[in-house]
PDB file of C-alpha atoms in Angstrom:
ATOM      1  CA  UNK V 786      63.183  82.433 128.590  1.00 90.00           C
ATOM      2  CA  UNK V 787      61.983  85.662 127.015  1.00 94.00           C
ATOM      3  CA  UNK V 788      59.276  84.865 124.452  1.00 97.00           C
ATOM      4  CA  UNK V 789      58.778  87.160 121.473  1.00 98.00           C
ATOM      5  CA  UNK V 790      55.344  87.146 119.855  1.00 98.00           C
ATOM      6  CA  UNK V 791      55.058  88.636 116.371  1.00 98.00           C
ATOM      7  CA  UNK V 792      51.824  89.790 114.785  1.00 95.00           C
ATOM      8  CA  UNK V 793      50.253  89.344 112.411  1.00 96.00           C
ATOM      9  CA  UNK V 794      51.521  85.997 111.172  1.00 97.00           C
ATOM     10  CA  UNK V 795      50.832  87.083 107.597  1.00 98.00           C
ATOM     11  CA  UNK V 796      50.376  90.560 106.172  1.00 98.00           C
ATOM     12  CA  UNK V 797      48.859  90.854 102.674  1.00 97.00           C
ATOM     13  CA  UNK V 798      49.608  94.218 101.092  1.00 97.00           C
ATOM     14  CA  UNK V 799      50.197  95.821  97.705  1.00 97.00           C
ATOM     15  CA  UNK V 800      53.379  97.565  96.541  1.00 97.00           C
ATOM     16  CA  UNK V 801      53.386 101.176  97.707  1.00 97.00           C
ATOM     17  CA  UNK V 802      51.381 100.431 100.848  1.00 97.00           C
ATOM     18  CA  UNK V 803      52.638 100.905 104.404  1.00 98.00           C
ATOM     19  CA  UNK V 804      53.510  97.807 106.433  1.00 98.00           C
ATOM     20  CA  UNK V 805      53.385  97.754 110.215  1.00 98.00           C
ATOM     21  CA  UNK V 806      54.780  94.682 111.996  1.00 98.00           C
ATOM     22  CA  UNK V 807      54.557  94.121 115.737  1.00 98.00           C
ATOM     23  CA  UNK V 808      56.825  92.263 118.165  1.00 98.00           C
ATOM     24  CA  UNK V 809      55.887  91.868 121.825  1.00 98.00           C
ATOM     25  CA  UNK V 810      58.259  90.540 124.490  1.00 98.00           C
ATOM     26  CA  UNK V 811      57.109  88.529 127.518  1.00 97.00           C
ATOM     27  CA  UNK V 812      59.280  90.776 129.716  1.00 96.00           C
ATOM     28  CA  UNK V 813      61.264  93.959 129.182  1.00 95.00           C
ATOM     29  CA  UNK V 814      64.238  93.729 126.828  1.00 94.00           C
ATOM     30  CA  UNK V 815      65.025  97.454 127.128  1.00 93.00           C
ATOM     31  CA  UNK V 816      66.084  98.465 123.603  1.00 93.00           C
ATOM     32  CA  UNK V 817      67.920  95.220 122.803  1.00 95.00           C
ATOM     33  CA  UNK V 818      65.683  94.350 119.872  1.00 96.00           C
ATOM     34  CA  UNK V 819      66.667  93.650 116.277  1.00 98.00           C
ATOM     35  CA  UNK V 820      64.719  93.023 113.076  1.00 98.00           C
ATOM     36  CA  UNK V 821      65.728  90.795 110.156  1.00 98.00           C
ATOM     37  CA  UNK V 822      64.439  90.178 106.644  1.00 98.00           C
ATOM     38  CA  UNK V 823      64.682  86.725 105.104  1.00 98.00           C
ATOM     39  CA  UNK V 824      63.934  85.774 101.517  1.00 98.00           C
ATOM     40  CA  UNK V 825      63.568  82.156 100.323  1.00 96.00           C
ATOM     41  CA  UNK V 826      66.875  80.321 100.130  1.00 96.00           C
ATOM     42  CA  UNK V 827      68.799  83.212 101.681  1.00 97.00           C
ATOM     43  CA  UNK V 828      70.296  83.948 105.062  1.00 98.00           C
ATOM     44  CA  UNK V 829      68.543  86.563 107.188  1.00 98.00           C
ATOM     45  CA  UNK V 830      69.663  90.169 106.759  1.00 98.00           C
ATOM     46  CA  UNK V 831      69.875  92.604 109.661  1.00 98.00           C
ATOM     47  CA  UNK V 832      67.598  95.611 109.142  1.00 98.00           C
ATOM     48  CA  UNK V 833      67.334  97.287 112.548  1.00 98.00           C
ATOM     49  CA  UNK V 834      69.359  96.922 115.751  1.00 97.00           C
ATOM     50  CA  UNK V 835      68.868  98.360 119.236  1.00 95.00           C
ATOM     51  CA  UNK V 836      65.189  98.903 118.378  1.00 96.00           C
ATOM     52  CA  UNK V 837      65.575 101.897 116.088  1.00 97.00           C
ATOM     53  CA  UNK V 838      68.991 101.970 114.408  1.00 97.00           C
ATOM     54  CA  UNK V 839      69.136 101.070 110.728  1.00 98.00           C
ATOM     55  CA  UNK V 840      71.925  98.699 109.791  1.00 97.00           C
ATOM     56  CA  UNK V 841      74.453  99.676 107.142  1.00 96.00           C
ATOM     57  CA  UNK V 842      72.954  99.918 103.673  1.00 96.00           C
ATOM     58  CA  UNK V 843      69.321  99.559 104.764  1.00 98.00           C
ATOM     59  CA  UNK V 844      66.945 101.940 102.947  1.00 97.00           C
ATOM     60  CA  UNK V 845      65.277 104.729 104.885  1.00 98.00           C
ATOM     61  CA  UNK V 846      61.802 103.260 104.230  1.00 98.00           C
ATOM     62  CA  UNK V 847      62.582 100.752 107.009  1.00 98.00           C
ATOM     63  CA  UNK V 848      62.197 102.107 110.534  1.00 98.00           C
ATOM     64  CA  UNK V 849      61.972 100.600 113.994  1.00 98.00           C
ATOM     65  CA  UNK V 850      60.476 101.908 117.202  1.00 98.00           C
ATOM     66  CA  UNK V 851      59.619 100.837 120.728  1.00 98.00           C
ATOM     67  CA  UNK V 852      61.259  99.886 123.991  1.00 97.00           C
ATOM     68  CA  UNK V 853      60.558  97.608 126.911  1.00 96.00           C
ATOM     69  CA  UNK V 854      58.064  95.026 125.659  1.00 97.00           C
ATOM     70  CA  UNK V 855      56.439  96.515 122.552  1.00 98.00           C
ATOM     71  CA  UNK V 856      58.237  97.085 119.271  1.00 98.00           C
ATOM     72  CA  UNK V 857      57.256  97.964 115.725  1.00 98.00           C
ATOM     73  CA  UNK V 858      58.910  97.623 112.336  1.00 98.00           C
ATOM     74  CA  UNK V 859      57.465  99.964 109.721  1.00 98.00           C
ATOM     75  CA  UNK V 860      58.056  99.836 105.987  1.00 98.00           C
ATOM     76  CA  UNK V 861      56.783 103.188 104.768  1.00 97.00           C
ATOM     77  CA  UNK V 862      56.100 102.199 101.154  1.00 97.00           C
ATOM     78  CA  UNK V 863      56.529  98.593 100.078  1.00 98.00           C
ATOM     79  CA  UNK V 864      58.853  97.886  97.175  1.00 97.00           C
ATOM     80  CA  UNK V 865      58.574  94.586  95.238  1.00 97.00           C
ATOM     81  CA  UNK V 866      61.778  93.327  96.874  1.00 97.00           C
ATOM     82  CA  UNK V 867      60.344  93.834 100.390  1.00 98.00           C
ATOM     83  CA  UNK V 868      57.983  90.871 100.227  1.00 97.00           C
ATOM     84  CA  UNK V 869      59.656  88.402 102.558  1.00 98.00           C
ATOM     85  CA  UNK V 870      59.562  87.010 106.090  1.00 98.00           C
ATOM     86  CA  UNK V 871      60.541  89.326 108.947  1.00 98.00           C
ATOM     87  CA  UNK V 872      61.858  88.187 112.323  1.00 98.00           C
ATOM     88  CA  UNK V 873      62.432  90.100 115.532  1.00 98.00           C
ATOM     89  CA  UNK V 874      65.166  89.033 117.972  1.00 98.00           C
ATOM     90  CA  UNK V 875      65.959  90.148 121.509  1.00 96.00           C
ATOM     91  CA  UNK V 876      69.500  90.434 122.794  1.00 93.00           C
ATOM     92  CA  UNK V 877      69.265  89.969 126.573  1.00 87.00           C
ATOM     93  CA  UNK V 878      69.218  86.168 126.302  1.00 86.00           C
ATOM     94  CA  UNK V 879      68.903  85.684 122.587  1.00 94.00           C
ATOM     95  CA  UNK V 880      65.558  84.474 121.250  1.00 96.00           C
ATOM     96  CA  UNK V 881      63.736  85.054 117.980  1.00 98.00           C
ATOM     97  CA  UNK V 882      60.090  85.686 117.221  1.00 98.00           C
ATOM     98  CA  UNK V 883      58.204  83.236 115.017  1.00 98.00           C
ATOM     99  CA  UNK V 884      58.173  85.570 112.010  1.00 98.00           C
ATOM    100  CA  UNK V 885      55.724  87.658 109.985  1.00 98.00           C
ATOM    101  CA  UNK V 886      55.313  86.931 106.297  1.00 98.00           C
ATOM    102  CA  UNK V 887      54.663  89.999 104.146  1.00 98.00           C
ATOM    103  CA  UNK V 888      53.008  88.774 100.967  1.00 97.00           C
ATOM    104  CA  UNK V 889      51.691  90.427  97.843  1.00 95.00           C
ATOM    105  CA  UNK V 890      47.956  91.037  97.940  1.00 92.00           C
TER     106      UNK V 890
ATOM    107  CA  UNK P 604      84.104  93.213 103.634  1.00 93.00           C
ATOM    108  CA  UNK P 605      83.579  90.657 106.368  1.00 96.00           C
ATOM    109  CA  UNK P 606      82.486  87.215 105.148  1.00 97.00           C
ATOM    110  CA  UNK P 607      81.622  84.034 107.017  1.00 98.00           C
ATOM    111  CA  UNK P 608      81.547  80.530 105.565  1.00 98.00           C
ATOM    112  CA  UNK P 609      80.216  77.388 107.221  1.00 98.00           C
ATOM    113  CA  UNK P 610      81.780  74.013 106.490  1.00 98.00           C
ATOM    114  CA  UNK P 611      81.228  70.456 107.646  1.00 96.00           C
ATOM    115  CA  UNK P 612      79.365  67.218 106.869  1.00 96.00           C
ATOM    116  CA  UNK P 613      75.914  67.542 105.352  1.00 96.00           C
ATOM    117  CA  UNK P 614      74.772  64.200 106.745  1.00 98.00           C
ATOM    118  CA  UNK P 615      75.092  62.981 110.324  1.00 98.00           C
ATOM    119  CA  UNK P 616      73.790  59.732 111.809  1.00 98.00           C
ATOM    120  CA  UNK P 617      71.407  59.749 114.780  1.00 97.00           C
ATOM    121  CA  UNK P 618      73.156  59.702 118.191  1.00 97.00           C
ATOM    122  CA  UNK P 619      76.397  61.002 116.658  1.00 98.00           C
ATOM    123  CA  UNK P 620      77.979  64.458 117.002  1.00 98.00           C
ATOM    124  CA  UNK P 621      77.391  67.236 114.491  1.00 98.00           C
ATOM    125  CA  UNK P 622      80.536  69.297 113.865  1.00 98.00           C
ATOM    126  CA  UNK P 623      80.676  72.536 111.893  1.00 98.00           C
ATOM    127  CA  UNK P 624      83.312  75.218 111.419  1.00 98.00           C
ATOM    128  CA  UNK P 625      82.855  78.850 110.477  1.00 98.00           C
ATOM    129  CA  UNK P 626      85.753  80.576 108.731  1.00 98.00           C
ATOM    130  CA  UNK P 627      85.875  84.355 108.996  1.00 97.00           C
ATOM    131  CA  UNK P 628      87.549  86.395 106.267  1.00 96.00           C
ATOM    132  CA  UNK P 629      87.952  90.117 105.763  1.00 95.00           C
ATOM    133  CA  UNK P 630      88.269  90.830 109.477  1.00 93.00           C
ATOM    134  CA  UNK P 631      89.695  89.516 112.745  1.00 93.00           C
ATOM    135  CA  UNK P 632      87.808  87.164 115.015  1.00 94.00           C
ATOM    136  CA  UNK P 633      89.827  88.638 117.906  1.00 92.00           C
ATOM    137  CA  UNK P 634      87.949  91.946 117.937  1.00 88.00           C
ATOM    138  CA  UNK P 635      86.658  92.893 121.380  1.00 85.00           C
ATOM    139  CA  UNK P 636      83.588  94.464 119.767  1.00 89.00           C
ATOM    140  CA  UNK P 637      81.928  91.227 118.687  1.00 93.00           C
ATOM    141  CA  UNK P 638      80.706  87.805 119.629  1.00 95.00           C
ATOM    142  CA  UNK P 639      80.463  84.990 117.062  1.00 97.00           C
ATOM    143  CA  UNK P 640      77.336  82.892 116.948  1.00 97.00           C
ATOM    144  CA  UNK P 641      75.496  79.883 115.580  1.00 98.00           C
ATOM    145  CA  UNK P 642      71.831  79.946 114.603  1.00 98.00           C
ATOM    146  CA  UNK P 643      69.794  77.175 112.981  1.00 98.00           C
ATOM    147  CA  UNK P 644      66.574  76.940 110.992  1.00 98.00           C
ATOM    148  CA  UNK P 645      64.689  73.657 110.490  1.00 98.00           C
ATOM    149  CA  UNK P 646      63.184  73.334 107.003  1.00 97.00           C
ATOM    150  CA  UNK P 647      60.141  75.580 106.688  1.00 95.00           C
ATOM    151  CA  UNK P 648      60.429  76.855 110.270  1.00 97.00           C
ATOM    152  CA  UNK P 649      61.789  79.812 112.196  1.00 97.00           C
ATOM    153  CA  UNK P 650      65.198  80.733 113.585  1.00 98.00           C
ATOM    154  CA  UNK P 651      66.706  79.239 116.739  1.00 98.00           C
ATOM    155  CA  UNK P 652      69.819  80.616 118.427  1.00 97.00           C
ATOM    156  CA  UNK P 653      72.287  77.902 119.449  1.00 97.00           C
ATOM    157  CA  UNK P 654      75.001  79.900 121.161  1.00 96.00           C
ATOM    158  CA  UNK P 655      77.695  82.561 120.901  1.00 96.00           C
ATOM    159  CA  UNK P 656      81.385  82.851 121.775  1.00 95.00           C
ATOM    160  CA  UNK P 657      83.663  85.798 122.508  1.00 92.00           C
ATOM    161  CA  UNK P 658      87.261  85.839 121.237  1.00 89.00           C
ATOM    162  CA  UNK P 659      88.397  85.194 124.823  1.00 89.00           C
ATOM    163  CA  UNK P 660      86.438  81.949 124.865  1.00 91.00           C
ATOM    164  CA  UNK P 661      83.517  83.170 126.975  1.00 92.00           C
ATOM    165  CA  UNK P 662      80.299  81.518 125.831  1.00 94.00           C
ATOM    166  CA  UNK P 663      76.542  81.868 126.035  1.00 93.00           C
ATOM    167  CA  UNK P 664      74.318  78.936 125.065  1.00 95.00           C
ATOM    168  CA  UNK P 665      70.606  78.417 124.439  1.00 95.00           C
ATOM    169  CA  UNK P 666      69.395  76.771 127.674  1.00 94.00           C
ATOM    170  CA  UNK P 667      67.374  74.209 125.713  1.00 96.00           C
ATOM    171  CA  UNK P 668      70.512  72.970 123.919  1.00 97.00           C
ATOM    172  CA  UNK P 669      73.184  73.713 126.505  1.00 96.00           C
ATOM    173  CA  UNK P 670      73.716  70.116 127.618  1.00 97.00           C
ATOM    174  CA  UNK P 671      74.612  69.052 124.059  1.00 98.00           C
ATOM    175  CA  UNK P 672      76.442  72.109 122.668  1.00 98.00           C
ATOM    176  CA  UNK P 673      80.082  73.140 122.654  1.00 98.00           C
ATOM    177  CA  UNK P 674      81.291  76.233 120.806  1.00 98.00           C
ATOM    178  CA  UNK P 675      85.005  76.930 120.552  1.00 97.00           C
ATOM    179  CA  UNK P 676      87.209  79.531 118.897  1.00 95.00           C
ATOM    180  CA  UNK P 677      90.584  79.259 117.157  1.00 94.00           C
ATOM    181  CA  UNK P 678      91.942  82.780 116.795  1.00 92.00           C
ATOM    182  CA  UNK P 679      95.062  81.562 114.950  1.00 94.00           C
ATOM    183  CA  UNK P 680      92.870  80.240 112.136  1.00 96.00           C
ATOM    184  CA  UNK P 681      90.195  82.951 112.399  1.00 95.00           C
ATOM    185  CA  UNK P 682      87.606  80.230 112.901  1.00 96.00           C
ATOM    186  CA  UNK P 683      84.999  79.174 115.413  1.00 97.00           C
ATOM    187  CA  UNK P 684      83.307  75.817 115.664  1.00 98.00           C
ATOM    188  CA  UNK P 685      80.117  74.104 116.785  1.00 98.00           C
ATOM    189  CA  UNK P 686      79.699  70.620 118.202  1.00 98.00           C
ATOM    190  CA  UNK P 687      76.213  69.260 118.899  1.00 98.00           C
ATOM    191  CA  UNK P 688      76.120  65.822 120.458  1.00 97.00           C
ATOM    192  CA  UNK P 689      73.516  63.045 120.483  1.00 98.00           C
ATOM    193  CA  UNK P 690      71.706  64.383 117.435  1.00 98.00           C
ATOM    194  CA  UNK P 691      68.245  63.273 116.343  1.00 98.00           C
ATOM    195  CA  UNK P 692      66.088  64.019 113.316  1.00 97.00           C
ATOM    196  CA  UNK P 693      64.878  67.135 115.151  1.00 98.00           C
ATOM    197  CA  UNK P 694      68.365  68.611 114.684  1.00 98.00           C
ATOM    198  CA  UNK P 695      67.995  68.594 110.895  1.00 98.00           C
ATOM    199  CA  UNK P 696      68.293  72.233 109.872  1.00 98.00           C
ATOM    200  CA  UNK P 697      70.190  74.868 107.968  1.00 98.00           C
ATOM    201  CA  UNK P 698      72.968  75.986 110.288  1.00 98.00           C
ATOM    202  CA  UNK P 699      74.174  79.576 110.038  1.00 98.00           C
ATOM    203  CA  UNK P 700      77.182  81.261 111.582  1.00 98.00           C
ATOM    204  CA  UNK P 701      77.122  85.007 112.149  1.00 98.00           C
ATOM    205  CA  UNK P 702      78.972  87.861 113.782  1.00 97.00           C
ATOM    206  CA  UNK P 703      77.180  89.261 116.798  1.00 95.00           C
ATOM    207  CA  UNK P 704      77.385  92.692 118.307  1.00 91.00           C
ATOM    208  CA  UNK P 705      78.823  92.704 121.842  1.00 87.00           C
ATOM    209  CA  UNK P 706      76.877  94.905 124.235  1.00 87.00           C
ATOM    210  CA  UNK P 707      77.884  95.956 127.742  1.00 86.00           C
ATOM    211  CA  UNK P 708      75.029  94.999 130.083  1.00 86.00           C
ATOM    212  CA  UNK P 709      75.804  95.897 133.652  1.00 84.00           C
ATOM    213  CA  UNK P 710      79.145  94.205 134.401  1.00 87.00           C
ATOM    214  CA  UNK P 711      78.996  91.661 131.589  1.00 85.00           C
ATOM    215  CA  UNK P 712      79.351  91.762 127.821  1.00 87.00           C
ATOM    216  CA  UNK P 713      76.557  89.932 126.021  1.00 87.00           C
ATOM    217  CA  UNK P 714      75.863  88.991 122.407  1.00 88.00           C
ATOM    218  CA  UNK P 715      73.205  91.126 120.761  1.00 92.00           C
ATOM    219  CA  UNK P 716      72.263  91.440 117.067  1.00 95.00           C
ATOM    220  CA  UNK P 717      73.681  89.268 114.235  1.00 97.00           C
ATOM    221  CA  UNK P 718      75.352  90.709 111.133  1.00 96.00           C
ATOM    222  CA  UNK P 719      76.600  89.521 108.724  1.00 97.00           C
ATOM    223  CA  UNK P 720      75.538  85.907 108.336  1.00 98.00           C
ATOM    224  CA  UNK P 721      77.114  83.044 106.451  1.00 98.00           C
ATOM    225  CA  UNK P 722      75.157  81.510 103.588  1.00 98.00           C
ATOM    226  CA  UNK P 723      74.164  78.549 105.760  1.00 98.00           C
ATOM    227  CA  UNK P 724      74.704  74.830 105.424  1.00 98.00           C
ATOM    228  CA  UNK P 725      72.040  72.137 105.507  1.00 98.00           C
ATOM    229  CA  UNK P 726      72.731  69.339 107.943  1.00 98.00           C
ATOM    230  CA  UNK P 727      70.488  66.291 107.737  1.00 98.00           C
ATOM    231  CA  UNK P 728      70.333  63.766 110.555  1.00 98.00           C
ATOM    232  CA  UNK P 729      69.513  60.372 109.114  1.00 96.00           C
ATOM    233  CA  UNK P 730      70.791  56.832 109.165  1.00 94.00           C
TER     234      UNK P 730
END
C-alpha cells in the first residue's frame, strides 16, 4: 500500500496569508496526485488533479506542484472560505492522506 | 451538470450486509473516460477508498476491504451499487459515491481522481 503523509496536521494562518501544504508518498506515484478541500458537513471537492492541473471552477489562487514522492498545494492568499480540511490522494492504487486542517489564526 | 445521489438504509445490524446504490444523472455511466467509485469517512476521521468500477464491470478494490466488498454497475439504470458484508461498528461512516477519472497506466486503465461527489449518506451499524 502506498502511504501518503500530509504535513502539517494543522496550519494556523490569517486571511491574506500564503498557505503551503505538503504531501509525501511512501513510493513514487508519478504525477497521479490529487488534492481535495472539505468543509464541515460537505462532500470533498476536487481542487487539483495530476499534481498540477486545476479542476473546473477552481480559483487561480490554488496551485499544485511536485512529482514522484513530494507534492505541495499552495494557496497564494487565503480567503475566508478557504479555511477547511485538505486531503491529498494518489491514483496508482487509490489511498488518501490523513488531512491538513487550515484554521484561522 | 453531472450529479450523483446515494441511497440505501441508514441503519444496518452487525454481521449483516450494507447495500447502497448511487444514481447518476446528467451524464452516462457508460462513458469510457471514467470509473465510478465509493469512498467512506467515519465520523470525525479521514477518507477511505472502498473501490471503483468501470462501465464494463472491471473493478478495483481496497485490499483491506476486498474480501467483504462487491461493486456492480447497471448501465440500463445509470446506477452502480456497493455491498459490504459482515459489517461491524467500525463500518459506521458517511458513504460517498463519486465519478473517477480513468487513466491509462501501461496496458491497464485505472481509476484516478474523484469528481464530482455525491452528498454522502450516513450508515450506522448498530443492533
